[in-house]
mmCIF file with all atom_site columns, C-alpha atoms in Angstrom:
data_model
loop_
_atom_site.group_PDB
_atom_site.id
_atom_site.type_symbol
_atom_site.label_atom_id
_atom_site.label_alt_id
_atom_site.label_comp_id
_atom_site.label_asym_id
_atom_site.label_entity_id
_atom_site.label_seq_id
_atom_site.pdbx_PDB_ins_code
_atom_site.Cartn_x
_atom_site.Cartn_y
_atom_site.Cartn_z
_atom_site.occupancy
_atom_site.B_iso_or_equiv
_atom_site.pdbx_formal_charge
_atom_site.auth_seq_id
_atom_site.auth_comp_id
_atom_site.auth_asym_id
_atom_site.auth_atom_id
_atom_site.pdbx_PDB_model_num
ATOM 1   C CA . MET W 1 1   ? 0.192   11.826  0.724   1.00 76.00 ? 1   MET W CA 1
ATOM 2   C CA . ALA W 1 2   ? 3.971   11.058  0.408   1.00 83.00 ? 2   ALA W CA 1
ATOM 3   C CA . LEU W 1 3   ? 6.150   13.259  -1.342  1.00 88.00 ? 3   LEU W CA 1
ATOM 4   C CA . SER W 1 4   ? 7.867   12.100  -4.810  1.00 91.00 ? 4   SER W CA 1
ATOM 5   C CA . ASP W 1 5   ? 11.724  11.794  -5.255  1.00 93.00 ? 5   ASP W CA 1
ATOM 6   C CA . PRO W 1 6   ? 13.501  14.052  -7.857  1.00 95.00 ? 6   PRO W CA 1
ATOM 7   C CA . ASP W 1 7   ? 12.789  12.625  -11.582 1.00 95.00 ? 7   ASP W CA 1
ATOM 8   C CA . ASP W 1 8   ? 16.193  11.194  -12.342 1.00 96.00 ? 8   ASP W CA 1
ATOM 9   C CA . VAL W 1 9   ? 15.734  9.246   -9.505  1.00 95.00 ? 9   VAL W CA 1
ATOM 10  C CA . VAL W 1 10  ? 12.377  7.772   -10.104 1.00 95.00 ? 10  VAL W CA 1
ATOM 11  C CA . ILE W 1 11  ? 13.491  7.251   -13.456 1.00 96.00 ? 11  ILE W CA 1
ATOM 12  C CA . HIS W 1 12  ? 16.309  4.990   -12.241 1.00 95.00 ? 12  HIS W CA 1
ATOM 13  C CA . ARG W 1 13  ? 14.235  2.827   -10.042 1.00 93.00 ? 13  ARG W CA 1
ATOM 14  C CA . ALA W 1 14  ? 11.883  2.279   -12.818 1.00 93.00 ? 14  ALA W CA 1
ATOM 15  C CA . LYS W 1 15  ? 14.475  1.324   -15.433 1.00 94.00 ? 15  LYS W CA 1
ATOM 16  C CA . TYR W 1 16  ? 16.427  -0.772  -12.721 1.00 92.00 ? 16  TYR W CA 1
ATOM 17  C CA . LEU W 1 17  ? 13.008  -2.485  -11.929 1.00 90.00 ? 17  LEU W CA 1
ATOM 18  C CA . LEU W 1 18  ? 12.439  -3.109  -15.242 1.00 88.00 ? 18  LEU W CA 1
ATOM 19  C CA . ASP W 1 19  ? 15.671  -5.059  -15.776 1.00 87.00 ? 19  ASP W CA 1
ATOM 20  C CA . ASP W 1 20  ? 15.630  -6.785  -12.328 1.00 82.00 ? 20  ASP W CA 1
ATOM 21  C CA . GLY W 1 21  ? 12.137  -7.366  -11.900 1.00 80.00 ? 21  GLY W CA 1
ATOM 22  C CA . PHE W 1 22  ? 9.305   -6.141  -9.420  1.00 81.00 ? 22  PHE W CA 1
ATOM 23  C CA . GLY W 1 23  ? 8.203   -9.310  -7.998  1.00 76.00 ? 23  GLY W CA 1
ATOM 24  C CA . CYS W 1 24  ? 5.012   -11.318 -9.132  1.00 79.00 ? 24  CYS W CA 1
ATOM 25  C CA . TYR W 1 25  ? 2.214   -9.619  -9.780  1.00 81.00 ? 25  TYR W CA 1
ATOM 26  C CA . ASP W 1 26  ? -0.932  -9.515  -7.270  1.00 77.00 ? 26  ASP W CA 1
ATOM 27  C CA . VAL W 1 27  ? -4.255  -7.429  -7.974  1.00 76.00 ? 27  VAL W CA 1
ATOM 28  C CA . SER W 1 28  ? -4.151  -6.494  -4.205  1.00 72.00 ? 28  SER W CA 1
ATOM 29  C CA . LYS W 1 29  ? -0.424  -6.383  -2.999  1.00 73.00 ? 29  LYS W CA 1
ATOM 30  C CA . ASN W 1 30  ? 1.945   -5.903  -6.094  1.00 78.00 ? 30  ASN W CA 1
ATOM 31  C CA . ASN W 1 31  ? 0.166   -4.171  -8.973  1.00 82.00 ? 31  ASN W CA 1
ATOM 32  C CA . CYS W 1 32  ? 1.042   -1.434  -11.725 1.00 85.00 ? 32  CYS W CA 1
ATOM 33  C CA . GLU W 1 33  ? 0.311   1.202   -9.350  1.00 84.00 ? 33  GLU W CA 1
ATOM 34  C CA . ASP W 1 34  ? 2.379   -0.109  -6.474  1.00 84.00 ? 34  ASP W CA 1
ATOM 35  C CA . PHE W 1 35  ? 4.970   -0.217  -8.876  1.00 87.00 ? 35  PHE W CA 1
ATOM 36  C CA . ALA W 1 36  ? 4.496   3.540   -9.789  1.00 88.00 ? 36  ALA W CA 1
ATOM 37  C CA . LEU W 1 37  ? 4.134   4.670   -6.402  1.00 88.00 ? 37  LEU W CA 1
ATOM 38  C CA . TYR W 1 38  ? 7.357   2.722   -5.592  1.00 89.00 ? 38  TYR W CA 1
ATOM 39  C CA . CYS W 1 39  ? 9.377   4.536   -8.236  1.00 92.00 ? 39  CYS W CA 1
ATOM 40  C CA . LYS W 1 40  ? 7.901   7.760   -7.255  1.00 93.00 ? 40  LYS W CA 1
ATOM 41  C CA . THR W 1 41  ? 8.555   7.136   -3.339  1.00 91.00 ? 41  THR W CA 1
ATOM 42  C CA . GLU W 1 42  ? 10.835  4.296   -2.563  1.00 90.00 ? 42  GLU W CA 1
ATOM 43  C CA . LEU W 1 43  ? 8.122   3.233   0.354   1.00 88.00 ? 43  LEU W CA 1
ATOM 44  C CA . CYS W 1 44  ? 7.387   -0.385  0.982   1.00 82.00 ? 44  CYS W CA 1
ATOM 45  C CA . VAL W 1 45  ? 4.956   -1.911  3.549   1.00 78.00 ? 45  VAL W CA 1
ATOM 46  C CA . LEU W 1 46  ? 6.339   -3.624  6.241   1.00 74.00 ? 46  LEU W CA 1
ATOM 47  C CA . ASP W 1 47  ? 3.398   -6.184  6.698   1.00 67.00 ? 47  ASP W CA 1
ATOM 48  C CA . GLN W 1 48  ? 3.470   -8.138  3.187   1.00 57.00 ? 48  GLN W CA 1
ATOM 49  C CA . SER W 1 49  ? 0.106   -10.184 4.614   1.00 54.00 ? 49  SER W CA 1
ATOM 50  C CA . SER W 1 50  ? -1.535  -7.004  4.953   1.00 54.00 ? 50  SER W CA 1
ATOM 51  C CA . MET W 1 51  ? -3.248  -4.568  1.960   1.00 51.00 ? 51  MET W CA 1
ATOM 52  C CA . GLY W 1 52  ? -0.198  -3.223  -0.358  1.00 52.00 ? 52  GLY W CA 1
ATOM 53  C CA . ARG W 1 53  ? 0.267   0.269   -1.352  1.00 52.00 ? 53  ARG W CA 1
ATOM 54  C CA . SER W 1 54  ? -2.343  0.744   -3.996  1.00 57.00 ? 54  SER W CA 1
ATOM 55  C CA . GLY W 1 55  ? -5.366  3.174   -4.102  1.00 60.00 ? 55  GLY W CA 1
ATOM 56  C CA . GLN W 1 56  ? -6.966  0.708   -6.397  1.00 58.00 ? 56  GLN W CA 1
ATOM 57  C CA . ALA W 1 57  ? -7.197  -1.753  -3.690  1.00 60.00 ? 57  ALA W CA 1
ATOM 58  C CA . ALA W 1 58  ? -8.032  1.005   -1.093  1.00 60.00 ? 58  ALA W CA 1
ATOM 59  C CA . SER W 1 59  ? -11.161 2.134   -3.080  1.00 62.00 ? 59  SER W CA 1
ATOM 60  C CA . ALA W 1 60  ? -12.309 -1.503  -3.271  1.00 63.00 ? 60  ALA W CA 1
ATOM 61  C CA . ILE W 1 61  ? -11.927 -2.192  0.813   1.00 62.00 ? 61  ILE W CA 1
ATOM 62  C CA . SER W 1 62  ? -13.215 1.571   1.484   1.00 61.00 ? 62  SER W CA 1
ATOM 63  C CA . GLY W 1 63  ? -16.098 1.080   -1.022  1.00 65.00 ? 63  GLY W CA 1
ATOM 64  C CA . ALA W 1 64  ? -17.546 -2.302  0.864   1.00 67.00 ? 64  ALA W CA 1
ATOM 65  C CA . THR W 1 65  ? -16.479 -0.366  4.333   1.00 65.00 ? 65  THR W CA 1
ATOM 66  C CA . VAL W 1 66  ? -19.022 2.531   2.987   1.00 65.00 ? 66  VAL W CA 1
ATOM 67  C CA . VAL W 1 67  ? -21.936 0.036   2.254   1.00 67.00 ? 67  VAL W CA 1
ATOM 68  C CA . LEU W 1 68  ? -21.630 -1.920  4.987   1.00 65.00 ? 68  LEU W CA 1
ATOM 69  C CA . THR W 1 69  ? -21.575 0.892   7.466   1.00 63.00 ? 69  THR W CA 1
ATOM 70  C CA . CYS W 1 70  ? -23.991 3.118   5.541   1.00 62.00 ? 70  CYS W CA 1
ATOM 71  C CA . LEU W 1 71  ? -26.714 0.100   5.849   1.00 65.00 ? 71  LEU W CA 1
ATOM 72  C CA . GLU W 1 72  ? -28.434 1.463   8.967   1.00 61.00 ? 72  GLU W CA 1
ATOM 73  C CA . LEU W 1 73  ? -29.262 4.568   7.205   1.00 59.00 ? 73  LEU W CA 1
ATOM 74  C CA . VAL W 1 74  ? -30.868 2.841   4.405   1.00 62.00 ? 74  VAL W CA 1
ATOM 75  C CA . THR W 1 75  ? -33.822 3.233   5.918   1.00 60.00 ? 75  THR W CA 1
ATOM 76  C CA . THR W 1 76  ? -33.943 6.964   6.370   1.00 59.00 ? 76  THR W CA 1
ATOM 77  C CA . THR W 1 77  ? -35.529 9.140   4.079   1.00 64.00 ? 77  THR W CA 1
ATOM 78  C CA . ASN W 1 78  ? -32.653 11.600  3.848   1.00 74.00 ? 78  ASN W CA 1
ATOM 79  C CA . ILE W 1 79  ? -30.604 10.655  1.230   1.00 74.00 ? 79  ILE W CA 1
ATOM 80  C CA . TYR W 1 80  ? -28.312 13.793  2.177   1.00 79.00 ? 80  TYR W CA 1
ATOM 81  C CA . ARG W 1 81  ? -27.561 12.056  5.492   1.00 77.00 ? 81  ARG W CA 1
ATOM 82  C CA . TRP W 1 82  ? -26.534 8.904   3.607   1.00 75.00 ? 82  TRP W CA 1
ATOM 83  C CA . ALA W 1 83  ? -24.277 10.205  1.356   1.00 77.00 ? 83  ALA W CA 1
ATOM 84  C CA . GLY W 1 84  ? -22.688 12.324  3.538   1.00 81.00 ? 84  GLY W CA 1
ATOM 85  C CA . LYS W 1 85  ? -21.911 10.093  5.812   1.00 78.00 ? 85  LYS W CA 1
ATOM 86  C CA . ALA W 1 86  ? -20.977 7.565   3.229   1.00 77.00 ? 86  ALA W CA 1
ATOM 87  C CA . PHE W 1 87  ? -18.372 10.298  1.955   1.00 82.00 ? 87  PHE W CA 1
ATOM 88  C CA . ARG W 1 88  ? -16.862 10.922  4.983   1.00 82.00 ? 88  ARG W CA 1
ATOM 89  C CA . VAL W 1 89  ? -16.298 7.011   5.694   1.00 80.00 ? 89  VAL W CA 1
ATOM 90  C CA . TYR W 1 90  ? -14.975 6.318   2.064   1.00 79.00 ? 90  TYR W CA 1
ATOM 91  C CA . CYS W 1 91  ? -12.413 9.757   2.436   1.00 80.00 ? 91  CYS W CA 1
ATOM 92  C CA . ALA W 1 92  ? -10.961 8.554   6.337   1.00 81.00 ? 92  ALA W CA 1
ATOM 93  C CA . LYS W 1 93  ? -10.783 4.954   4.839   1.00 76.00 ? 93  LYS W CA 1
ATOM 94  C CA . ARG W 1 94  ? -8.473  6.144   1.967   1.00 75.00 ? 94  ARG W CA 1
ATOM 95  C CA . TYR W 1 95  ? -6.761  8.373   4.040   1.00 79.00 ? 95  TYR W CA 1
ATOM 96  C CA . ALA W 1 96  ? -5.885  5.644   6.724   1.00 75.00 ? 96  ALA W CA 1
ATOM 97  C CA . ALA W 1 97  ? -4.520  3.352   3.794   1.00 74.00 ? 97  ALA W CA 1
ATOM 98  C CA . ASP W 1 98  ? -2.423  6.338   1.831   1.00 77.00 ? 98  ASP W CA 1
ATOM 99  C CA . ILE W 1 99  ? 1.164   5.314   1.931   1.00 75.00 ? 99  ILE W CA 1
ATOM 100 C CA . GLY W 1 100 ? 2.167   8.598   2.979   1.00 76.00 ? 100 GLY W CA 1
ATOM 101 C CA . THR W 1 101 ? 0.222   8.589   6.183   1.00 75.00 ? 101 THR W CA 1
ATOM 102 C CA . ARG W 1 102 ? 0.968   4.791   7.286   1.00 78.00 ? 102 ARG W CA 1
ATOM 103 C CA . SER W 1 103 ? 3.161   3.913   9.948   1.00 79.00 ? 103 SER W CA 1
ATOM 104 C CA . ASP W 1 104 ? 4.184   0.450   8.807   1.00 79.00 ? 104 ASP W CA 1
ATOM 105 C CA . VAL W 1 105 ? 6.138   1.448   5.570   1.00 82.00 ? 105 VAL W CA 1
ATOM 106 C CA . VAL W 1 106 ? 9.899   2.265   5.349   1.00 84.00 ? 106 VAL W CA 1
ATOM 107 C CA . LYS W 1 107 ? 12.242  3.439   2.289   1.00 89.00 ? 107 LYS W CA 1
ATOM 108 C CA . VAL W 1 108 ? 13.847  0.839   0.959   1.00 88.00 ? 108 VAL W CA 1
ATOM 109 C CA . PRO W 1 109 ? 16.950  1.524   -1.845  1.00 91.00 ? 109 PRO W CA 1
ATOM 110 C CA . VAL W 1 110 ? 16.122  -0.128  -5.226  1.00 89.00 ? 110 VAL W CA 1
ATOM 111 C CA . GLU W 1 111 ? 19.404  -1.912  -5.351  1.00 89.00 ? 111 GLU W CA 1
ATOM 112 C CA . GLU W 1 112 ? 18.378  -4.004  -2.163  1.00 88.00 ? 112 GLU W CA 1
ATOM 113 C CA . LEU W 1 113 ? 14.311  -4.084  -2.931  1.00 84.00 ? 113 LEU W CA 1
ATOM 114 C CA . THR W 1 114 ? 14.931  -8.017  -3.948  1.00 76.00 ? 114 THR W CA 1
ATOM 115 C CA . LYS W 1 115 ? 16.863  -8.644  -0.607  1.00 80.00 ? 115 LYS W CA 1
ATOM 116 C CA . TRP W 1 116 ? 14.897  -6.721  1.247   1.00 78.00 ? 116 TRP W CA 1
ATOM 117 C CA . ARG W 1 117 ? 11.635  -8.660  0.252   1.00 73.00 ? 117 ARG W CA 1
ATOM 118 C CA . ALA W 1 118 ? 13.179  -11.870 0.809   1.00 71.00 ? 118 ALA W CA 1
ATOM 119 C CA . THR W 1 119 ? 13.860  -11.047 4.350   1.00 74.00 ? 119 THR W CA 1
ATOM 120 C CA . VAL W 1 120 ? 10.051  -9.951  4.877   1.00 66.00 ? 120 VAL W CA 1
ATOM 121 C CA . MET W 1 121 ? 8.560   -12.890 3.532   1.00 58.00 ? 121 MET W CA 1
ATOM 122 C CA . LEU W 1 122 ? 11.015  -15.265 5.617   1.00 54.00 ? 122 LEU W CA 1
ATOM 123 C CA . GLN W 1 123 ? 9.752   -13.326 8.597   1.00 55.00 ? 123 GLN W CA 1
ATOM 124 C CA . VAL W 1 124 ? 6.303   -13.580 7.638   1.00 47.00 ? 124 VAL W CA 1
ATOM 125 C CA . LEU W 1 125 ? 6.502   -17.209 6.620   1.00 46.00 ? 125 LEU W CA 1
ATOM 126 C CA . GLU W 1 126 ? 8.754   -18.149 10.020  1.00 48.00 ? 126 GLU W CA 1
ATOM 127 C CA . PRO W 1 127 ? 7.966   -15.332 12.440  1.00 48.00 ? 127 PRO W CA 1
ATOM 128 C CA . SER W 1 128 ? 9.661   -17.322 15.594  1.00 48.00 ? 128 SER W CA 1
ATOM 129 C CA . LEU W 1 129 ? 12.116  -19.924 15.303  1.00 44.00 ? 129 LEU W CA 1
ATOM 130 C CA . PRO W 1 130 ? 13.395  -20.954 18.267  1.00 50.00 ? 130 PRO W CA 1
ATOM 131 C CA . GLY W 1 131 ? 17.186  -19.997 18.891  1.00 51.00 ? 131 GLY W CA 1
ATOM 132 C CA . VAL W 1 132 ? 17.253  -18.048 15.413  1.00 47.00 ? 132 VAL W CA 1
ATOM 133 C CA . PRO W 1 133 ? 17.653  -14.631 15.651  1.00 51.00 ? 133 PRO W CA 1
ATOM 134 C CA . ALA W 1 134 ? 15.089  -12.835 13.106  1.00 53.00 ? 134 ALA W CA 1
ATOM 135 C CA . PRO W 1 135 ? 16.661  -11.027 10.340  1.00 51.00 ? 135 PRO W CA 1
ATOM 136 C CA . SER W 1 136 ? 17.478  -7.200  10.340  1.00 53.00 ? 136 SER W CA 1
ATOM 137 C CA . ILE W 1 137 ? 16.190  -5.213  7.871   1.00 50.00 ? 137 ILE W CA 1
#
């Protein structure tokens, strides 16, 4: 749902990150789709402990949720009712996880991405130190 930035800006981000690095690979929080989404949108998820930007990870979680949600309908003989509910639940979960609709994302310029990630990780690891102000983003 997020709009892509102009091509030249996207290419600049990708080249910059190829030289500077995009962080450690993580299948659910920092994968190739996350790289592409960041390059296209410059959006980063604030809560690093949550799922990343990726549709791959969101699909896996949405699929598992569909199975659990629809277990109640397994006993029904109406396969169309079951399929309709599964489809609605899956679409709702994917929409909620989409980086363009989430409220926990911010635009972070590529030149500041490494510093921003270090600041966010520091907040996650040490959320409340008495007498020490939280770093500003």
